[in-house]
PDB file of C-alpha atoms in Angstrom:
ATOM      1  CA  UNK A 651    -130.865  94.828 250.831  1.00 47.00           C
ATOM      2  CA  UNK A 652    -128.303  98.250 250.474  1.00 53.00           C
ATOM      3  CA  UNK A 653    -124.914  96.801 249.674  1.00 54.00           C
ATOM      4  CA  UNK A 654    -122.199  97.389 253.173  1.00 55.00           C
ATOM      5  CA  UNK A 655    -120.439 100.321 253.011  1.00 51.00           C
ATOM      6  CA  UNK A 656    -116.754  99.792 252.606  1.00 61.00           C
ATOM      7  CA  UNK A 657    -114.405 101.292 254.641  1.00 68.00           C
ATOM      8  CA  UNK A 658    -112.328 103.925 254.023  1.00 71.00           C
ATOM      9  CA  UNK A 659    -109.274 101.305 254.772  1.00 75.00           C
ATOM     10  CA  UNK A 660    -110.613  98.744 252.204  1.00 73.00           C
ATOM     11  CA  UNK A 661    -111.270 101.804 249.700  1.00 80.00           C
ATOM     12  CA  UNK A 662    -107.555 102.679 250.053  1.00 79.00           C
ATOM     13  CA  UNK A 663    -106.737  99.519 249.385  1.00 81.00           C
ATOM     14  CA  UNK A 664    -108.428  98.913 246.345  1.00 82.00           C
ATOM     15  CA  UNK A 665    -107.603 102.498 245.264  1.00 85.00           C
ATOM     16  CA  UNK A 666    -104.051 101.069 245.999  1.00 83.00           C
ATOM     17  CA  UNK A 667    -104.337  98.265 243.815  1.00 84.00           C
ATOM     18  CA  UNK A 668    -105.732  99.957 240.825  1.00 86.00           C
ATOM     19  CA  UNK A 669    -102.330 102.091 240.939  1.00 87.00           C
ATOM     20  CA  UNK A 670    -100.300  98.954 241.376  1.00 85.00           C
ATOM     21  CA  UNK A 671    -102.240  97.368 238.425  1.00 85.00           C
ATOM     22  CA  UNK A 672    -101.603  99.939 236.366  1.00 87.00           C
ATOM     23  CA  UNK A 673     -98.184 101.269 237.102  1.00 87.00           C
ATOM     24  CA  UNK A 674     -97.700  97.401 235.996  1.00 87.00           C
ATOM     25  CA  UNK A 675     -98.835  98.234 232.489  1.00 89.00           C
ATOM     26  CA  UNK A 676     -97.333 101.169 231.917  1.00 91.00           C
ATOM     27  CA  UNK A 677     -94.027  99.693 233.545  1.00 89.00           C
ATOM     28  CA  UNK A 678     -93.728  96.800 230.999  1.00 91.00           C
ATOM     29  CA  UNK A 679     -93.222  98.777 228.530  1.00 92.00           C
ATOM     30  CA  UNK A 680     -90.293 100.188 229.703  1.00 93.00           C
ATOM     31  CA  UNK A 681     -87.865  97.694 229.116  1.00 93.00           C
ATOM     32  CA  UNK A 682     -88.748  97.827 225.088  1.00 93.00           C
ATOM     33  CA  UNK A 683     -89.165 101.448 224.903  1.00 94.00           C
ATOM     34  CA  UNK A 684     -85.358 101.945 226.550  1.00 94.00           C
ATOM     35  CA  UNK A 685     -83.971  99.424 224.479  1.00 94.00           C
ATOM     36  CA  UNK A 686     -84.560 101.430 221.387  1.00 94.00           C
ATOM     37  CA  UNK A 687     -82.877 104.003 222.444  1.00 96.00           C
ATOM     38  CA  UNK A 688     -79.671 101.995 225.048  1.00 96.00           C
ATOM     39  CA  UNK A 689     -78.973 100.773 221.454  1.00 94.00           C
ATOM     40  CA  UNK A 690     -79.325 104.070 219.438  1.00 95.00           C
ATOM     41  CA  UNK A 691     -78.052 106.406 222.070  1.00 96.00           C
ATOM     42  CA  UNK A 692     -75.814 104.798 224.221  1.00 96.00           C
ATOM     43  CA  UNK A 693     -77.488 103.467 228.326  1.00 96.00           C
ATOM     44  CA  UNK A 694     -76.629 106.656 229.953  1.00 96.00           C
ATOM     45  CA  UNK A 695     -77.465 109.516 227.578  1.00 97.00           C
ATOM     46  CA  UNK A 696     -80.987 107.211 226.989  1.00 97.00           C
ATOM     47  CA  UNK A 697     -81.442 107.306 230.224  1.00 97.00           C
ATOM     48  CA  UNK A 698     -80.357 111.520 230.748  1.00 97.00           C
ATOM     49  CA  UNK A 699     -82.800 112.486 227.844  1.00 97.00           C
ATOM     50  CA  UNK A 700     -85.815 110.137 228.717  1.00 97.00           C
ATOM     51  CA  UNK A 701     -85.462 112.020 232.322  1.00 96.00           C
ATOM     52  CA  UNK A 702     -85.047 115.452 230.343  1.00 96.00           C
ATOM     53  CA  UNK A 703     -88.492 114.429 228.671  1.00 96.00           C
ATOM     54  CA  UNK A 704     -89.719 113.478 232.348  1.00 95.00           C
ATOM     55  CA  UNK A 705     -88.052 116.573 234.024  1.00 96.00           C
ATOM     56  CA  UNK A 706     -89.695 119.383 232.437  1.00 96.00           C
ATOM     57  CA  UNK A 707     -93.634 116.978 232.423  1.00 95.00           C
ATOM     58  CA  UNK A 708     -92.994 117.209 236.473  1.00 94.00           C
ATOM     59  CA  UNK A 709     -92.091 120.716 236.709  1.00 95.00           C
ATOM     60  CA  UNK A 710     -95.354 122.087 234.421  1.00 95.00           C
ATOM     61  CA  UNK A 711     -97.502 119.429 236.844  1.00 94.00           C
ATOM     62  CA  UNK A 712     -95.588 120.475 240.122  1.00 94.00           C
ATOM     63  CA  UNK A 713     -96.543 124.112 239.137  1.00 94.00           C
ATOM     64  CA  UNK A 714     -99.617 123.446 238.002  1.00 94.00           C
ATOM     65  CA  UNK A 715    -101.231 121.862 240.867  1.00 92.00           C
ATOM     66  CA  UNK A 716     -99.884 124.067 242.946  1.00 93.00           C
ATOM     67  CA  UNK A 717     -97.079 122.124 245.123  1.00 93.00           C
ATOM     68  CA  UNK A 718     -94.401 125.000 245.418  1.00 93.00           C
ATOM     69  CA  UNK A 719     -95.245 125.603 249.295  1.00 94.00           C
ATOM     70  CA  UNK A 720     -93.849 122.048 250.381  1.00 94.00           C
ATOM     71  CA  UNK A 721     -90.270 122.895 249.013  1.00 93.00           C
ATOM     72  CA  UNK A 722     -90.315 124.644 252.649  1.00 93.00           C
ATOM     73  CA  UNK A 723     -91.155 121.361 254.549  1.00 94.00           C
ATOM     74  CA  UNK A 724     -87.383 120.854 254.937  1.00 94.00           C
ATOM     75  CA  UNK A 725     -87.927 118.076 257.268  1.00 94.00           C
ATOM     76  CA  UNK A 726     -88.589 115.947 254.264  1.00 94.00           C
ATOM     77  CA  UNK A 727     -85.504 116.656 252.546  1.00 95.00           C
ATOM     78  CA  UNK A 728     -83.784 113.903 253.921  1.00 95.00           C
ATOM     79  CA  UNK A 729     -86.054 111.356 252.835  1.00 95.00           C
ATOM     80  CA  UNK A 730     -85.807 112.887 248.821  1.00 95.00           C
ATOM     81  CA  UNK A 731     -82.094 113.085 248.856  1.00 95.00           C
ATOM     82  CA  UNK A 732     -82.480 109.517 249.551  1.00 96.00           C
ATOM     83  CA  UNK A 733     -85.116 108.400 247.262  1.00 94.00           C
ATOM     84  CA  UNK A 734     -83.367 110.196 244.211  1.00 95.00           C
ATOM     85  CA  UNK A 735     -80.034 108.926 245.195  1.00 95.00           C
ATOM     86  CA  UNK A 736     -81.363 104.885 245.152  1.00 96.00           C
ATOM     87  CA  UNK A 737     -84.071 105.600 242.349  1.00 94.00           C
ATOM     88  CA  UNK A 738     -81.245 107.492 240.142  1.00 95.00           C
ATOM     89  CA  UNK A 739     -79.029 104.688 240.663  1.00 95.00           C
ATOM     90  CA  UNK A 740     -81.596 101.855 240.008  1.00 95.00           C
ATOM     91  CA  UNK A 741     -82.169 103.381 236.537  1.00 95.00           C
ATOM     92  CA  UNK A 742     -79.045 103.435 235.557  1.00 95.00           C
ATOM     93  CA  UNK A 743     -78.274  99.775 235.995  1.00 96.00           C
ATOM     94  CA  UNK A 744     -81.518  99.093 234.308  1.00 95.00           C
ATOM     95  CA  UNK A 745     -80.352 101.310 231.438  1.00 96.00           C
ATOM     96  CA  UNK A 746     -76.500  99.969 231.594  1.00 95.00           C
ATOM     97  CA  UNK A 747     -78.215  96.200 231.800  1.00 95.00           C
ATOM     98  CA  UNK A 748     -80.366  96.355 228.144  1.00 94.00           C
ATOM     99  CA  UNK A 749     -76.611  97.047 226.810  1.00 93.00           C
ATOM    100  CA  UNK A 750     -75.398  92.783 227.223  1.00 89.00           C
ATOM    101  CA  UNK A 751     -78.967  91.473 228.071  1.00 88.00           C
ATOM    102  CA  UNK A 752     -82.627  91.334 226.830  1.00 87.00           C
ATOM    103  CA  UNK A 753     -85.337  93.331 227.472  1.00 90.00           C
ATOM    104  CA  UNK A 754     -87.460  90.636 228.779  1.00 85.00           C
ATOM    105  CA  UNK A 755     -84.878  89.427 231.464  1.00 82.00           C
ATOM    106  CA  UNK A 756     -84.598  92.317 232.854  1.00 88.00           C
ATOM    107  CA  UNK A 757     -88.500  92.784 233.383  1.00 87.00           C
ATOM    108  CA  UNK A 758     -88.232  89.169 234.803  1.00 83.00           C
ATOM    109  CA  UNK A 759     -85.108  89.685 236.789  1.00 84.00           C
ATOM    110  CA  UNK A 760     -86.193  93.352 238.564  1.00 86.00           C
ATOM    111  CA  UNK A 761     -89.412  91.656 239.666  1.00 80.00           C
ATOM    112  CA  UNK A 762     -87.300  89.443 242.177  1.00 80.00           C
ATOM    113  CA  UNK A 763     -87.308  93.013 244.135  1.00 81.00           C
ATOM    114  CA  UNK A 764     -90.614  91.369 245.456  1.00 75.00           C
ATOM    115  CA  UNK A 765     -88.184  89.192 246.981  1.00 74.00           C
ATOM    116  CA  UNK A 766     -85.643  91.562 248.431  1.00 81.00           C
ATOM    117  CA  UNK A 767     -88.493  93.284 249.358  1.00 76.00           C
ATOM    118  CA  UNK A 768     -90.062  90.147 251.857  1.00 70.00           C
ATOM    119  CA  UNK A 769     -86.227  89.878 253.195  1.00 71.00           C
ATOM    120  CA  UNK A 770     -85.299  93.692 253.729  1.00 74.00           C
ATOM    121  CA  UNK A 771     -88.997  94.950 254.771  1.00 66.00           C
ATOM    122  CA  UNK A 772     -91.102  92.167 255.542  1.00 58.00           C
ATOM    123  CA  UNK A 773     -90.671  91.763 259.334  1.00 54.00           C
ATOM    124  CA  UNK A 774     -91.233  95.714 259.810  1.00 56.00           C
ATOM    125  CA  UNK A 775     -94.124  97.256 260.888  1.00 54.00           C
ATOM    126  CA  UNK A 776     -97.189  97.566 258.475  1.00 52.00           C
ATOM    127  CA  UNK A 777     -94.764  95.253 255.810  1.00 50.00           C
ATOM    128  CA  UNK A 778     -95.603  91.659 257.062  1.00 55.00           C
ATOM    129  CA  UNK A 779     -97.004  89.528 254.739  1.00 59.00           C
ATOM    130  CA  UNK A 780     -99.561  86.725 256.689  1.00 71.00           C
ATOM    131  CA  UNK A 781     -98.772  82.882 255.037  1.00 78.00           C
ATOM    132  CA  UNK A 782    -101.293  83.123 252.162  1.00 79.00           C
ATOM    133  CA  UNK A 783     -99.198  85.927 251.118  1.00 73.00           C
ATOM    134  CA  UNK A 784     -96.089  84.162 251.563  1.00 78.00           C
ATOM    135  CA  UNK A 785     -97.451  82.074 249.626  1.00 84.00           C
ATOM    136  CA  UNK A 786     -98.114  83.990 246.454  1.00 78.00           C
ATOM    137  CA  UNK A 787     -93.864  85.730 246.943  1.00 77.00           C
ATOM    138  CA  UNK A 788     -92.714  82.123 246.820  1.00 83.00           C
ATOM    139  CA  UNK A 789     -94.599  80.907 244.113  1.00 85.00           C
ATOM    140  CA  UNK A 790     -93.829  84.115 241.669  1.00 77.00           C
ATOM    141  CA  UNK A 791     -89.882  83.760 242.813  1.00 79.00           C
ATOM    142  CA  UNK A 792     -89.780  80.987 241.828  1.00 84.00           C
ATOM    143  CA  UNK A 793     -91.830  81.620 238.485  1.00 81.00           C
ATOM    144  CA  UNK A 794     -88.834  83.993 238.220  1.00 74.00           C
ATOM    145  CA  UNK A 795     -86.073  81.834 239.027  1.00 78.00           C
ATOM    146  CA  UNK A 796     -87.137  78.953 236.490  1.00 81.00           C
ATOM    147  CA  UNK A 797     -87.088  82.018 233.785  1.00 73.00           C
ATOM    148  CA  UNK A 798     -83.627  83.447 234.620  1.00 70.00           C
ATOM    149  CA  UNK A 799     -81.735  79.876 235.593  1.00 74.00           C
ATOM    150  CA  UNK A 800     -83.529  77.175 233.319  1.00 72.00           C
ATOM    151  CA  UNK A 801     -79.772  75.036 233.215  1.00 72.00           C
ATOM    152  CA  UNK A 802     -77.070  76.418 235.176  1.00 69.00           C
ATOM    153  CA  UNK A 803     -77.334  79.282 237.614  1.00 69.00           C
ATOM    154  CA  UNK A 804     -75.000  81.868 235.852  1.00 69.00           C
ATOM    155  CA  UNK A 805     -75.377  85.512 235.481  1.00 67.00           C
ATOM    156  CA  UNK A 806     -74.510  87.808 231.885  1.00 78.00           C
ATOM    157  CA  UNK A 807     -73.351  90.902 233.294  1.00 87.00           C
ATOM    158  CA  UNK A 808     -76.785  92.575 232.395  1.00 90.00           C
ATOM    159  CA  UNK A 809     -78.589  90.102 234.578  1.00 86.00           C
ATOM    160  CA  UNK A 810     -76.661  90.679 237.191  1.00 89.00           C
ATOM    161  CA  UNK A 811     -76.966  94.857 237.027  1.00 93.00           C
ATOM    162  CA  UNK A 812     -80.348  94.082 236.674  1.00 92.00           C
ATOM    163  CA  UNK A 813     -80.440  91.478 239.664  1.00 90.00           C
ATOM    164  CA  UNK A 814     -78.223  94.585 241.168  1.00 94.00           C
ATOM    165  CA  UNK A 815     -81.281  97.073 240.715  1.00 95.00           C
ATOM    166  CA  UNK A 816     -84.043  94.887 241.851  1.00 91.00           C
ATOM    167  CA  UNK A 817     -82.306  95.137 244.969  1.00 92.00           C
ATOM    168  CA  UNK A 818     -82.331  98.288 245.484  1.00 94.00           C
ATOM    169  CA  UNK A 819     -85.816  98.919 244.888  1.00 91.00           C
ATOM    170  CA  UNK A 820     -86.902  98.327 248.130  1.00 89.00           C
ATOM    171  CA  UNK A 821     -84.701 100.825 249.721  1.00 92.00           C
ATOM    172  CA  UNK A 822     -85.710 103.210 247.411  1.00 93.00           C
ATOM    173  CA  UNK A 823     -89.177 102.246 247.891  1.00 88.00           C
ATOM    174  CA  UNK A 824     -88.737 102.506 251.176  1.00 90.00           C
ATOM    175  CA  UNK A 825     -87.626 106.607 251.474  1.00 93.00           C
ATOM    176  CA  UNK A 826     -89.715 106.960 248.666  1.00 91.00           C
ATOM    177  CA  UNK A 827     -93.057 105.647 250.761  1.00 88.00           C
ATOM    178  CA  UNK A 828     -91.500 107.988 253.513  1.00 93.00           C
ATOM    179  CA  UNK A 829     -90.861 111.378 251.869  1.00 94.00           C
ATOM    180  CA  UNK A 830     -94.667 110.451 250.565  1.00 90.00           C
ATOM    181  CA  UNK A 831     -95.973 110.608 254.192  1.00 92.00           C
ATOM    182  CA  UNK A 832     -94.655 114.469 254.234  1.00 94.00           C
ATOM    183  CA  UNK A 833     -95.082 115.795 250.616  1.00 94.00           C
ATOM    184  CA  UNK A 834     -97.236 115.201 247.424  1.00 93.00           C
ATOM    185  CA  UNK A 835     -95.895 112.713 244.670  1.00 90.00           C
ATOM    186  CA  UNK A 836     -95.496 115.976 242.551  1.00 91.00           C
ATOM    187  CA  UNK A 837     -93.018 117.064 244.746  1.00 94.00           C
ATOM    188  CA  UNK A 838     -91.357 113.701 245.059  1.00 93.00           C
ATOM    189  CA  UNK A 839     -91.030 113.097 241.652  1.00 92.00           C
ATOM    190  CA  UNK A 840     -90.157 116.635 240.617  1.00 94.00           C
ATOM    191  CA  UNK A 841     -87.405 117.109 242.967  1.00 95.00           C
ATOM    192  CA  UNK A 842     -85.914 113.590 242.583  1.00 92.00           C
ATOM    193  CA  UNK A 843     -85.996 114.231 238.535  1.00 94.00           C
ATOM    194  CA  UNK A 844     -83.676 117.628 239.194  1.00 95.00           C
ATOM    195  CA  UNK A 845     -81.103 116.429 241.501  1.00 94.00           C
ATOM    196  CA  UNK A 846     -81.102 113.102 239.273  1.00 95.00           C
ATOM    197  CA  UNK A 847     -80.792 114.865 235.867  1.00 95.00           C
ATOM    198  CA  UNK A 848     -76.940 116.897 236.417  1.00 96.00           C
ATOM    199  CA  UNK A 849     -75.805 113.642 237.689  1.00 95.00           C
ATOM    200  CA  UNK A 850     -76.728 111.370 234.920  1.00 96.00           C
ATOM    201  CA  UNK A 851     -75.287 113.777 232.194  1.00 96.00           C
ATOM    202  CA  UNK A 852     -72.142 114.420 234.286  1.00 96.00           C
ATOM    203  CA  UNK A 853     -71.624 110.425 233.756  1.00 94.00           C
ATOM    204  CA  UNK A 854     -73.055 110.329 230.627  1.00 96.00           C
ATOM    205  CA  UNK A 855     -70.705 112.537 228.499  1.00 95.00           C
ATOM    206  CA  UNK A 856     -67.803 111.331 231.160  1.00 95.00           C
ATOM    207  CA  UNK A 857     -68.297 107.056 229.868  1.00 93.00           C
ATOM    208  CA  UNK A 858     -70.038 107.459 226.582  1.00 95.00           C
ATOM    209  CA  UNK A 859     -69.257 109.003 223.490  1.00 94.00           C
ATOM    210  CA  UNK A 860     -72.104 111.538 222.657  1.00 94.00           C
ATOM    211  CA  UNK A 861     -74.928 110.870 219.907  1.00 95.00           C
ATOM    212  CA  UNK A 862     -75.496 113.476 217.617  1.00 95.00           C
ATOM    213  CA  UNK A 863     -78.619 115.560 217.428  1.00 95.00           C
ATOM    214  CA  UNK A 864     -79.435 113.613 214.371  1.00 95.00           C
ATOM    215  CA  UNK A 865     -79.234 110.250 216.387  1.00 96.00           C
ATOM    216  CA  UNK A 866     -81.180 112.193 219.400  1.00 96.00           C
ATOM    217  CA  UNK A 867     -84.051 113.259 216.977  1.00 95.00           C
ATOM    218  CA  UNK A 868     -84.451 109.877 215.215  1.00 96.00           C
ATOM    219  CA  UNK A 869     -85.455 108.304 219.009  1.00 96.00           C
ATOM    220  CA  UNK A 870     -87.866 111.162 220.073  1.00 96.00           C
ATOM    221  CA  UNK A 871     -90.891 109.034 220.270  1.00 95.00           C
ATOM    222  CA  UNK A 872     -89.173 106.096 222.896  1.00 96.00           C
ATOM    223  CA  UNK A 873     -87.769 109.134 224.622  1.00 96.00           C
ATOM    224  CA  UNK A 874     -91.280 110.876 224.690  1.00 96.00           C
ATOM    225  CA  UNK A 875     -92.723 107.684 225.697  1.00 95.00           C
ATOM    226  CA  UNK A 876     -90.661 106.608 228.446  1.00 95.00           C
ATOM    227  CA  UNK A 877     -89.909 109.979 229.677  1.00 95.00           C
ATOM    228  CA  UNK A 878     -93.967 110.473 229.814  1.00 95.00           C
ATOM    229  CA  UNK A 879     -95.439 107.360 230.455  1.00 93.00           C
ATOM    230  CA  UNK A 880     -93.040 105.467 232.142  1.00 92.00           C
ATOM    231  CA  UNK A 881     -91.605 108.447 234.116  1.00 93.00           C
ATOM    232  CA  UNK A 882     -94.370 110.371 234.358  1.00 93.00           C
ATOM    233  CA  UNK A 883     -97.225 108.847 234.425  1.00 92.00           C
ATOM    234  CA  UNK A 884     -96.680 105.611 236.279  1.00 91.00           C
ATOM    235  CA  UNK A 885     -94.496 107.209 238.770  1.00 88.00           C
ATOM    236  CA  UNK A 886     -96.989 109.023 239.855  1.00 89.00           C
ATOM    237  CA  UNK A 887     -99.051 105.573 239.848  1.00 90.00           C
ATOM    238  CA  UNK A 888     -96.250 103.887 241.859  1.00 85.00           C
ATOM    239  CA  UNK A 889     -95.512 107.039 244.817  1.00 86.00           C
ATOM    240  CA  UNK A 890     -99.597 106.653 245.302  1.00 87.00           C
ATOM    241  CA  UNK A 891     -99.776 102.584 245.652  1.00 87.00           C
ATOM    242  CA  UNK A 892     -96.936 102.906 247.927  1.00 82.00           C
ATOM    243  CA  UNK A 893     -98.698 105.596 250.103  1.00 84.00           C
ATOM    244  CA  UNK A 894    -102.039 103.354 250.409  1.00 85.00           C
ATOM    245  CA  UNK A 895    -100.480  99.925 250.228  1.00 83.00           C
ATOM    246  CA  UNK A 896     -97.074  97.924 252.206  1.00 80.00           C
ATOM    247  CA  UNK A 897     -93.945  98.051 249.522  1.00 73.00           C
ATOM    248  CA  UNK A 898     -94.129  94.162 249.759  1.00 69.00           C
ATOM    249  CA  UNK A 899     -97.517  93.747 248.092  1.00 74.00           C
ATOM    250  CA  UNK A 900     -97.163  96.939 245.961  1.00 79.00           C
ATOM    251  CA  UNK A 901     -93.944  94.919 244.244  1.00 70.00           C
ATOM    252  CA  UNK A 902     -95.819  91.554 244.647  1.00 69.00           C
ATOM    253  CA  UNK A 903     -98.955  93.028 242.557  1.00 73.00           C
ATOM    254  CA  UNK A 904     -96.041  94.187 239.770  1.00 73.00           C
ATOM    255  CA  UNK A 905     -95.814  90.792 239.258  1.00 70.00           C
ATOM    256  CA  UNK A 906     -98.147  91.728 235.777  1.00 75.00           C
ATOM    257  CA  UNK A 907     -95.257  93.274 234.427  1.00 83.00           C
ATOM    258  CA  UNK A 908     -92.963  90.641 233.528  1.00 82.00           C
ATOM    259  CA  UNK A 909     -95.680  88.658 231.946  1.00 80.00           C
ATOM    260  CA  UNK A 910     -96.640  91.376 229.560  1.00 87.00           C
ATOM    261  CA  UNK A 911     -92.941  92.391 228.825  1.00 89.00           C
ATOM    262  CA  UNK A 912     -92.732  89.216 227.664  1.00 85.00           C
ATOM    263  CA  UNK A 913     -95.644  89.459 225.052  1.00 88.00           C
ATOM    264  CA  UNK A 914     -94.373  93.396 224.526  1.00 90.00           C
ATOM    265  CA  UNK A 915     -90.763  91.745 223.283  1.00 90.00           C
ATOM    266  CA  UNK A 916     -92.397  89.112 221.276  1.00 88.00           C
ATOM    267  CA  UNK A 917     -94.731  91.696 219.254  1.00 89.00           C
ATOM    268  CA  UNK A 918     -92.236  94.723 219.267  1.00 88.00           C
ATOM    269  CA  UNK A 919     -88.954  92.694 218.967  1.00 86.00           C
ATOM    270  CA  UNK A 920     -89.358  89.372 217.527  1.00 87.00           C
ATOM    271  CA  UNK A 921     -88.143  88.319 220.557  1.00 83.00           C
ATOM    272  CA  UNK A 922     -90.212  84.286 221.183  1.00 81.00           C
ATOM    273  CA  UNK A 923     -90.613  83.393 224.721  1.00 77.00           C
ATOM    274  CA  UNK A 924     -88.542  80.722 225.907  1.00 78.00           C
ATOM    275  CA  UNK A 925     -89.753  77.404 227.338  1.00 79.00           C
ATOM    276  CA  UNK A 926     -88.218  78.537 230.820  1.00 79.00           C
ATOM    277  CA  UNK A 927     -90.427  81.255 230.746  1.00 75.00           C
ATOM    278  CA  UNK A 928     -93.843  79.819 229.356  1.00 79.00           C
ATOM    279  CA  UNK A 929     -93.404  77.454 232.613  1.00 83.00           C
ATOM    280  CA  UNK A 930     -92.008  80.147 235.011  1.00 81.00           C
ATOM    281  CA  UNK A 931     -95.000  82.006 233.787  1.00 76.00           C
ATOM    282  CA  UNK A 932     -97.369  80.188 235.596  1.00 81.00           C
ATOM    283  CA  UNK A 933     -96.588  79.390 239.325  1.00 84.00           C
ATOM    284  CA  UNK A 934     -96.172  83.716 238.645  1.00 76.00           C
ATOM    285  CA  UNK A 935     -99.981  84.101 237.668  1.00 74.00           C
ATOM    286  CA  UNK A 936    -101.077  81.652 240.317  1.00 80.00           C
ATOM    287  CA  UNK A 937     -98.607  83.332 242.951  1.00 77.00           C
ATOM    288  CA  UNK A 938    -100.474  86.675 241.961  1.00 70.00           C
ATOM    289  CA  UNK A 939    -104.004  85.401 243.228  1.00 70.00           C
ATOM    290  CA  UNK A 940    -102.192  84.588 246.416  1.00 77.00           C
ATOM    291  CA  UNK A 941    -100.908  88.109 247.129  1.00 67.00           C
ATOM    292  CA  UNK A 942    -103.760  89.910 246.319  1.00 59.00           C
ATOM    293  CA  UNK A 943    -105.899  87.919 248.354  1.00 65.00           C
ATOM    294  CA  UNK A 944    -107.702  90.558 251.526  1.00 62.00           C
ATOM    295  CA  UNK A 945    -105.482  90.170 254.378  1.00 58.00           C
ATOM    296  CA  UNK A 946    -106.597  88.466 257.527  1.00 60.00           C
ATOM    297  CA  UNK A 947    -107.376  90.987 260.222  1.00 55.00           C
ATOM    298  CA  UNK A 948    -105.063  89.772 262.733  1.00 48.00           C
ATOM    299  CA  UNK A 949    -101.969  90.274 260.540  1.00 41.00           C
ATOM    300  CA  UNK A 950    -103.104  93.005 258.274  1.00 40.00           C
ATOM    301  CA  UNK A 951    -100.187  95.482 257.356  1.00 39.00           C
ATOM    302  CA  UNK A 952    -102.609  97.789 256.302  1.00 35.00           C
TER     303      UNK A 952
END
């Protein structure tokens, strides 16, 4: 018998989970690629020249595929003042975070956006998640929570600009997924990377003391790597999933990322996992079955 056809609702959402799968990969490697150069280069002029690596990728691809006609749909400029105002900010407390904290807390500790994300956007309109995905948040919370708070439930200052950041990923998220409904990711991520990139160096060279060129060239390849993968390339992985797929399971399905971070700072750094999170690993992996389980039709968000 010919197999069903699937739907071009179902297609989106497995096209939407391939992007949040992968954005995953490519986005646990961020935390170890930035620490190189937080440490080298100071958090704010890593985080200016990583986007100056990014910056000029996006405007080649925004010219390239031919994008310049939607910097007239001015009714979307709203929503990318927004986005780069929240997404500009969130990297910057990631980057000021790897300064007093490691890079494998902070990949723990920004996946708990999955939980600002259920409490700021789950009870809107295509967000809700039904129970079994309720489920899968609570178990990979508290995967996260036993990682971050195995004895007392104090904060470093990293954690908590980390902890800081994770909560504003869902706002971004949010203008982000909107300013996608009006122009192409090129565009978002092009236009967000410009107004970001004056900003960042204005506070870089205001609160840090500047690297020389020496220092600058000796971190090329984590610059070329974040700036390209990790700016670049999953970016444009992360503006899709959120176009297909509701914010909540988009950050639920990044739920990979920690996990792999975790092997990432172990093989890169030297960095052995904890105890705290070997076990908080685990009601995480479980919790990710949960949340990428099809959605019952009565409460689909999709």
């Amino acid at each position: 018998m010919p197999r069903p056809l699937k739907s071009p609702q179902h297609k989106n959402q497995l096209k939407g989970e391939a992007y949040s799968l992968a954005l995953s990969i490519l986005e646990a490697h961020f935390p170890i690629f930035a620490f190189f150069t937080v440490v080298a280069l100071g958090a704010l002029h890593a985080y200016f020249y990583s986007l100056l690596v990014a910056t000029v990728v996006l405007i080649i691809w925004f010219l390239v595929r031919g994008k310049r006609h939607e910097l007239k749909r001015t009714e979307a400029y709203k929503n990318l003042a927004l986005t780069s105002l929240f997404l500009t900010t969130l990297f910057a407390l990631v980057f000021l975070a790897l300064q007093t904290t490691s890079p494998s807390h902070v990949a723990i500790i920004l996946f708990l956006q999955v939980l600002f994300s259920y409490l700021f956007l789950g009870r809107r309109p295509g967000e809700t998640l039904d129970r079994t995905h309720l489920i899968g948040v609570i178990l990979m919370t508290g995967g996260a929570m036993i990682v971050l708070f195995p004895d007392k439930f104090t904060l470093v200052l990293g954690d908590g600009l980390a902890l800081l950041a994770a909560a504003i990923a869902p706002i971004a998220n949010f203008f982000q997924k909107r300013a996608r409904a009006q122009v192409s990711s090129e565009t978002i991520l092009m236009t967000r990377s410009l107004i970001a990139l004056p900003f960042v160096y204005l506070l870089a060279v205001t609160f840090e003391t500047t690297p020389s060129w020496e220092a600058i060239e000796a971190q090329w390849l984590w610059l070329f790597l974040t700036g390209f993968l990790v700016f670049f390339i999953s970016k444009i992985f992360w503006v899709e999933a959120l176009h297909l797929l509701p914010i909540t399971k988009v950050n639920a399905l990044f739920a990979f990322s920690p996990l792999l971070t975790l092997v990432l700072a172990y093989f890169y750094l030297n960095e052995v996992p904890t105890w705290s999170q070997i076990l908080g690993a685990l009601p995480i992996i479980i919790g990710s079955y949960f949340i990428t389980q099809k959605p019952k039709p009565q409460t689909s968000g999709q």
